[in-house]
Coordinates of C-alpha atoms in Angstrom, one line a residue:
M7 CA 12.8 -22.6 -54.6
K8 CA 14.3 -22.2 -58.3
Q9 CA 14.9 -25.6 -59.9
G10 CA 18.8 -27.6 -59.9
I11 CA 20.7 -25.0 -57.9
H12 CA 20.7 -26.4 -55.2
P13 CA 23.1 -29.7 -54.5
A14 CA 21.2 -33.8 -54.2
Y15 CA 21.1 -33.9 -50.2
R16 CA 21.1 -38.2 -49.2
C17 CA 22.4 -40.5 -46.8
V18 CA 25.8 -41.2 -46.9
A19 CA 27.9 -43.6 -44.8
F20 CA 31.2 -42.0 -43.2
H21 CA 33.2 -44.3 -42.7
D22 CA 36.3 -43.4 -39.6
T23 CA 39.1 -46.5 -40.5
S24 CA 40.8 -45.4 -37.5
A25 CA 38.0 -46.3 -35.3
D26 CA 36.8 -48.8 -38.0
T27 CA 33.2 -47.0 -37.4
Y28 CA 30.4 -46.3 -39.4
F29 CA 28.3 -43.2 -39.5
I30 CA 24.9 -42.8 -41.6
T31 CA 23.8 -39.0 -42.0
G32 CA 22.4 -36.9 -44.6
S33 CA 24.9 -34.9 -47.1
T34 CA 26.0 -33.2 -49.8
I35 CA 29.2 -34.8 -50.3
K36 CA 30.1 -35.9 -53.8
T37 CA 31.5 -39.2 -53.9
D38 CA 31.3 -41.2 -56.7
R39 CA 32.0 -45.1 -54.4
T40 CA 29.9 -46.8 -52.6
V41 CA 29.0 -49.5 -49.8
E42 CA 26.3 -52.2 -48.6
L43 CA 25.2 -50.9 -44.9
E44 CA 22.6 -52.7 -43.3
G45 CA 20.5 -53.6 -46.6
K46 CA 20.8 -50.5 -48.4
T47 CA 23.8 -49.6 -50.6
L48 CA 25.2 -45.5 -49.9
P49 CA 28.0 -43.0 -51.6
Y50 CA 30.9 -44.2 -49.6
V51 CA 33.2 -41.1 -46.9
A52 CA 36.2 -43.1 -45.9
L53 CA 38.0 -40.3 -42.2
D54 CA 40.8 -40.3 -40.9
V55 CA 39.9 -38.9 -37.8
S56 CA 36.3 -38.6 -36.3
S57 CA 34.8 -38.2 -33.1
A58 CA 34.9 -41.9 -32.6
S59 CA 39.0 -41.9 -33.1
H60 CA 39.7 -37.7 -31.6
P61 CA 41.9 -37.5 -28.8
Y62 CA 39.6 -34.7 -28.0
Y63 CA 35.9 -36.5 -27.9
T64 CA 36.9 -40.3 -26.6
G65 CA 38.7 -38.8 -23.5
K66 CA 41.9 -41.2 -23.9
Q67 CA 44.5 -37.9 -24.2
K68 CA 43.1 -36.6 -20.9
E69 CA 44.3 -39.8 -19.4
F70 CA 47.8 -40.0 -20.9
A71 CA 48.6 -36.8 -19.9
K72 CA 47.3 -37.2 -16.5
E73 CA 49.6 -40.5 -15.7
G74 CA 52.6 -38.7 -17.4
S75 CA 52.5 -35.3 -15.3
A76 CA 51.7 -38.0 -12.1
H77 CA 54.7 -40.1 -12.8
R78 CA 57.2 -36.9 -13.0
F79 CA 56.0 -35.2 -10.3
N80 CA 56.5 -38.7 -8.5
Q81 CA 60.4 -38.5 -9.8
R82 CA 61.1 -35.0 -9.5
F83 CA 59.0 -34.3 -5.5
G84 CA 58.6 -38.5 -4.3
R85 CA 61.9 -38.3 -2.0
F86 CA 60.6 -35.5 0.0
F87 CA 57.3 -37.8 1.0
S88 CA 59.0 -41.0 1.1
Q89 CA 61.3 -40.2 3.7
N90 CA 60.0 -40.9 7.4
K91 CA 59.9 -38.1 9.8

């Protein structure tokens, strides 16, 4: 392997600011910021969205969509089911 051509691989702290969650993982990302976590000083990268806050991974989007579609259905067709025959 050639020396000096590969980026430095190290542990980095990623911070999901919307969920206030930290992830420590290996990365080659360049950053000048640092944070102290678990007694170690690590390079720090702030994120807007991660698996902790994205609706696809949290399932929150599905709950809202289901609630809305059921409500719309009852508004449109609920009168047919509420009549006594």
